[in-house]
Tab-separated table of C-alpha atoms in Angstrom:
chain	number	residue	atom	x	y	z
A	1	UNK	CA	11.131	63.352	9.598
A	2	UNK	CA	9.098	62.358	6.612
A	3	UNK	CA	11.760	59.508	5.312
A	4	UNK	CA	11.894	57.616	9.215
A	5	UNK	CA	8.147	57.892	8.465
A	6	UNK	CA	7.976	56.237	5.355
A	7	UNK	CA	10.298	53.850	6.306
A	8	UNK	CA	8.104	52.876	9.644
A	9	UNK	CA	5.464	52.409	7.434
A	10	UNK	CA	7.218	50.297	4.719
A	11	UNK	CA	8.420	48.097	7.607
A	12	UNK	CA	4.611	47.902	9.112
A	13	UNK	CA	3.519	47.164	5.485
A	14	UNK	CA	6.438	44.427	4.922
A	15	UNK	CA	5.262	43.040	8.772
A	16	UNK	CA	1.809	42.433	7.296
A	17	UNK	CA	3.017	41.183	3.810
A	18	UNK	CA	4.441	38.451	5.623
A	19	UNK	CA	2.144	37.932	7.974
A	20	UNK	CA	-0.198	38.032	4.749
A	21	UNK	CA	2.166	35.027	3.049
A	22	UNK	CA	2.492	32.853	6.229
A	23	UNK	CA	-1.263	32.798	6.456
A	24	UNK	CA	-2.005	31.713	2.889
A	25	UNK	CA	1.247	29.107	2.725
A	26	UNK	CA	-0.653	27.454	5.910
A	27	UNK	CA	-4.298	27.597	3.949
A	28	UNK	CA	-2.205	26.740	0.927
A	29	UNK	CA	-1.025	23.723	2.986
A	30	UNK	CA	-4.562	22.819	4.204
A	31	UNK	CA	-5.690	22.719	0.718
A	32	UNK	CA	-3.126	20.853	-0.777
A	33	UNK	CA	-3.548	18.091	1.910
A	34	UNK	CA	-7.484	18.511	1.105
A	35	UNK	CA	-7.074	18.008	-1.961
A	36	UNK	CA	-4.918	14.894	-1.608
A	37	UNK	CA	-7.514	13.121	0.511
A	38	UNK	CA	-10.800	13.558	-1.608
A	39	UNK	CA	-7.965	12.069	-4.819
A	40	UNK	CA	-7.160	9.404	-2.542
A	41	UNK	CA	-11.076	8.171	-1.380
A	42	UNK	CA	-12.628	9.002	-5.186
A	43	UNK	CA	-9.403	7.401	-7.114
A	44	UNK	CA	-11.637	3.988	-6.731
A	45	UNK	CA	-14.480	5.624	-8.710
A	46	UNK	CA	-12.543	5.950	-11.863
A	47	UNK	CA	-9.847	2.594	-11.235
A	48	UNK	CA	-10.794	-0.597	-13.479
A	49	UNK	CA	-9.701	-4.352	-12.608
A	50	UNK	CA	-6.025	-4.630	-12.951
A	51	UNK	CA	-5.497	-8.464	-14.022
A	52	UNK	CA	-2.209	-10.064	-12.805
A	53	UNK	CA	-0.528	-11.781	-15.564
A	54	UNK	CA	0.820	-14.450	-13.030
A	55	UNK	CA	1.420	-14.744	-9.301
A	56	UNK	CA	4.905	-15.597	-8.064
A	57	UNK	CA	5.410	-17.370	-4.350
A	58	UNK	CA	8.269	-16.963	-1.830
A	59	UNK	CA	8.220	-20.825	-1.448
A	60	UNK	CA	5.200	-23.325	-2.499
A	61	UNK	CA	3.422	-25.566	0.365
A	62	UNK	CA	2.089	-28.909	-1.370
A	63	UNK	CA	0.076	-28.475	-4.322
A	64	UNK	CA	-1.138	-24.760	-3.626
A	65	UNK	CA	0.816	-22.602	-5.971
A	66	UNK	CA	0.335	-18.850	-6.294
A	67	UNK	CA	-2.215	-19.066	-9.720
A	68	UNK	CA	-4.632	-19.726	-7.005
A	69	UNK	CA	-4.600	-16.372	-5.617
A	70	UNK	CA	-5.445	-15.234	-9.187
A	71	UNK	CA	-7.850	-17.590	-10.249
A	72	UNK	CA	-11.180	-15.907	-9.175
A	73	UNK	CA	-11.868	-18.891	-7.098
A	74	UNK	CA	-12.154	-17.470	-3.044
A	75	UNK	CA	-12.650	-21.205	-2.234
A	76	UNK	CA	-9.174	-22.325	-2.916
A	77	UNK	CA	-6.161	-20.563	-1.941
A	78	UNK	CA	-1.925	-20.494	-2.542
A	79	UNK	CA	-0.210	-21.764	0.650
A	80	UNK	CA	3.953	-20.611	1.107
A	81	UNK	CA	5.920	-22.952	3.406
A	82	UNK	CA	7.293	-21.810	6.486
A	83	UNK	CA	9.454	-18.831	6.454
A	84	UNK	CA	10.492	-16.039	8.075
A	85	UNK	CA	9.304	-13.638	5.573
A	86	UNK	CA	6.458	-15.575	3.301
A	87	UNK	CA	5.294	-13.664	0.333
A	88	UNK	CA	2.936	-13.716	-2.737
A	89	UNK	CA	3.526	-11.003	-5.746
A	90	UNK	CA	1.021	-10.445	-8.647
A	91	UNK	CA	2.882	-9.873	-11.620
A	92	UNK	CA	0.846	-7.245	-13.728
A	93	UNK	CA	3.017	-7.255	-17.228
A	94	UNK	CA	4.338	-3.807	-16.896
A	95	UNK	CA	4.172	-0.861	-14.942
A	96	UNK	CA	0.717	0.327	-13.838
A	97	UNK	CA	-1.124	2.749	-10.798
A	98	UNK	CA	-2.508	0.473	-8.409
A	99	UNK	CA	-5.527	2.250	-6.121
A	100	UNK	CA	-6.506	-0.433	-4.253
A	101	UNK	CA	-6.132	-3.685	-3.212
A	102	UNK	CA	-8.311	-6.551	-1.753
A	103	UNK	CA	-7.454	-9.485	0.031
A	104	UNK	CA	-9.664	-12.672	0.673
A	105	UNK	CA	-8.521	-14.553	3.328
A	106	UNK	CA	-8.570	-18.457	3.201
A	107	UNK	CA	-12.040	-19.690	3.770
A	108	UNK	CA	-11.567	-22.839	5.949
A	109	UNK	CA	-9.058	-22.410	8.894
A	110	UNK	CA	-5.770	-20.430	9.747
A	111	UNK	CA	-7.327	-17.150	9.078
A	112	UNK	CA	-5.001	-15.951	12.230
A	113	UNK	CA	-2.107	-16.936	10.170
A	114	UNK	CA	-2.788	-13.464	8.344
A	115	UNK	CA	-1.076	-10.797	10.704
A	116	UNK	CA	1.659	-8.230	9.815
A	117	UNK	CA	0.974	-8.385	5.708
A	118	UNK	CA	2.787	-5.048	4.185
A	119	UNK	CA	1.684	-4.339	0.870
A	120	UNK	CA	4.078	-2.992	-1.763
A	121	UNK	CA	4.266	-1.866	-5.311
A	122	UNK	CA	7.321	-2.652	-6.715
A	123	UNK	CA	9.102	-3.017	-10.104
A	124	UNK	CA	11.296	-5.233	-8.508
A	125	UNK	CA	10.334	-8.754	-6.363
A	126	UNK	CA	11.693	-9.810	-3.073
A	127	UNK	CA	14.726	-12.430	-2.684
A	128	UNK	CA	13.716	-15.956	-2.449
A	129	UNK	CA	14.174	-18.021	0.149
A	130	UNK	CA	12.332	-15.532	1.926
A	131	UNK	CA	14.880	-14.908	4.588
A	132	UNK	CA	15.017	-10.440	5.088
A	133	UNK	CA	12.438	-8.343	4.564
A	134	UNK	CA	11.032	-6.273	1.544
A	135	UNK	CA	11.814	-2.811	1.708
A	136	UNK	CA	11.361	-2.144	-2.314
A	137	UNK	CA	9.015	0.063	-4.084
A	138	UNK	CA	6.264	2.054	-2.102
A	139	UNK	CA	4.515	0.903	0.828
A	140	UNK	CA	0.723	1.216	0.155
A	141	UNK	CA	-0.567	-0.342	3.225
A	142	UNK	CA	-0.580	-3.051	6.510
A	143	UNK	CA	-2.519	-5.223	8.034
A	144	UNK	CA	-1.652	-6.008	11.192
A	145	UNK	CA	-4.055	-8.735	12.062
A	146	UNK	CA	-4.438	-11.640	12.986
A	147	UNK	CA	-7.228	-12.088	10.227
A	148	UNK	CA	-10.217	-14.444	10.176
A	149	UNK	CA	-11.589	-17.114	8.310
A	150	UNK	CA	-12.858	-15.652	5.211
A	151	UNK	CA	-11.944	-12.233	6.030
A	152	UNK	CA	-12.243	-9.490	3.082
A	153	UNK	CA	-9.476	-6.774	3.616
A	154	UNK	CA	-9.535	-3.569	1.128
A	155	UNK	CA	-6.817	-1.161	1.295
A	156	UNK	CA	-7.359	2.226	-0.256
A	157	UNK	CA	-4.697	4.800	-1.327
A	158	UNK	CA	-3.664	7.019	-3.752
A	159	UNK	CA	-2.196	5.946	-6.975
A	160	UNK	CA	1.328	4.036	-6.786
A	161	UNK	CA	3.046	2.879	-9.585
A	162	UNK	CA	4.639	-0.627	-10.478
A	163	UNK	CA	4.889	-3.511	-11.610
A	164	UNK	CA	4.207	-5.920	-8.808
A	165	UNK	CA	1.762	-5.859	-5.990
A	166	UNK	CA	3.653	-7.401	-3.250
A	167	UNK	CA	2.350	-9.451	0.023
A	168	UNK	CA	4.685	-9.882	2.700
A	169	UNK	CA	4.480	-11.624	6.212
A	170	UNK	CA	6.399	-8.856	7.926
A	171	UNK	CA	6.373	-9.853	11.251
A	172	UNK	CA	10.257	-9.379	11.566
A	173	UNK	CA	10.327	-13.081	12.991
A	174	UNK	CA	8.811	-12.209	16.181
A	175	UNK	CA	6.889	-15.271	15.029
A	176	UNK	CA	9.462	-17.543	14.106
A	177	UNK	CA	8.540	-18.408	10.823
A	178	UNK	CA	5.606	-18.686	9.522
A	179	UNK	CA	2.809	-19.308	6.316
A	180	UNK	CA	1.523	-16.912	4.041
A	181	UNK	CA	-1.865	-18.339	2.796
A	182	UNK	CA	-4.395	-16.718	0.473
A	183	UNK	CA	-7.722	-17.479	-1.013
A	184	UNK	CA	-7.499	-14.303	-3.699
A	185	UNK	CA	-5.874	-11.050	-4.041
A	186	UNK	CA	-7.530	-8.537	-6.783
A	187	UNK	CA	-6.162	-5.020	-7.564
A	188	UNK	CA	-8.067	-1.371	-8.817
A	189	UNK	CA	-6.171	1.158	-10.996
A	190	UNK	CA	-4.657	2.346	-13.902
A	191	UNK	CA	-3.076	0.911	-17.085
């Protein structure tokens, strides 16, 4: 009697506390990835110019080294030689949040050459000669290309932490080898 009623309603009461929890873990869910995004598209409002201490190159084409890419100067640029995986890192002294990142592409020809560029954030740089790919760090974005002459690329993401900001041809030598040449690369984010 009274106790298969009670219990009946303790299970009808249990069916809606769940029902009751599933609902706000989804909305839960929905806010968390909410929240995530409007991080992600303000963090740029409240980044400041990271400076690289120095730029390393995979390989160095003729008298183009990687302190171009650095420099300020969009009308020069650092040129790799050909290789499967080219690559440029910025070397910011110690471990930092990087936001963003923007790439100038060279000014005066090849701008196609700039297709497939993964950008990491790494403690650690890639192997030289330039010969597998860079899996290390986190991945904060790609490019898949080709690029122009001139072209300004600016990719936006939420706070990663390293010490280099890595620039990799990562074609996976459907390409054969190829160059990686920059006119600058500047970064946004936290010391």
């Amino acid at each position: 009697g009274k106790l298969d009623e009670l219990q009946v309603q303790h299970q009808d009461l249990q069916g809606k506390i769940d029902r009751l929890a599933t609902a706000v873990d989804g909305k839960l869910d929905d806010l968390k990835q909410l929240l995530e995004k409007v991080i992600t598209s303000t963090s740029f409002l409240f980044a400041v110019k990271l400076q690289a201490d120095s730029a390393i190159l995979s390989s160095i084409q003729s008298n183009f080294p990687a302190s171009n890419c650095i420099d300020g100067n969009t009308g020069n640029f650092c040129h790799t030689s050909k290789e499967k995986y080219p690559w440029l890192a910025l070397d910011l002294g110690k471990s930092v949040r990087v936001s963003s990142v923007t790439i100038y592409n060279r000014p005066d020809c090849c701008g196609d050459r700039l297709q497939d560029l993964e950008i990491r954030i790494s403690d650690n740089l890639p192997t030289t000669p330039a010969t597998e790919s860079f899996k290390g760090g986190s991945k904060l974005g790609f490019f898949e290309g080709p690029g122009k002459n001139g072209e300004v690329i600016e990719m936006i993401t939420k706070p990663l932490a390293g010490r280099y900001v890595v620039l990799m041809n990562n074609s996976k030598g459907r390409h054969g080898a190829d160059f990686l040449n920059l006119a600058e690369v500047t970064c946004m984010g936290y010391s």
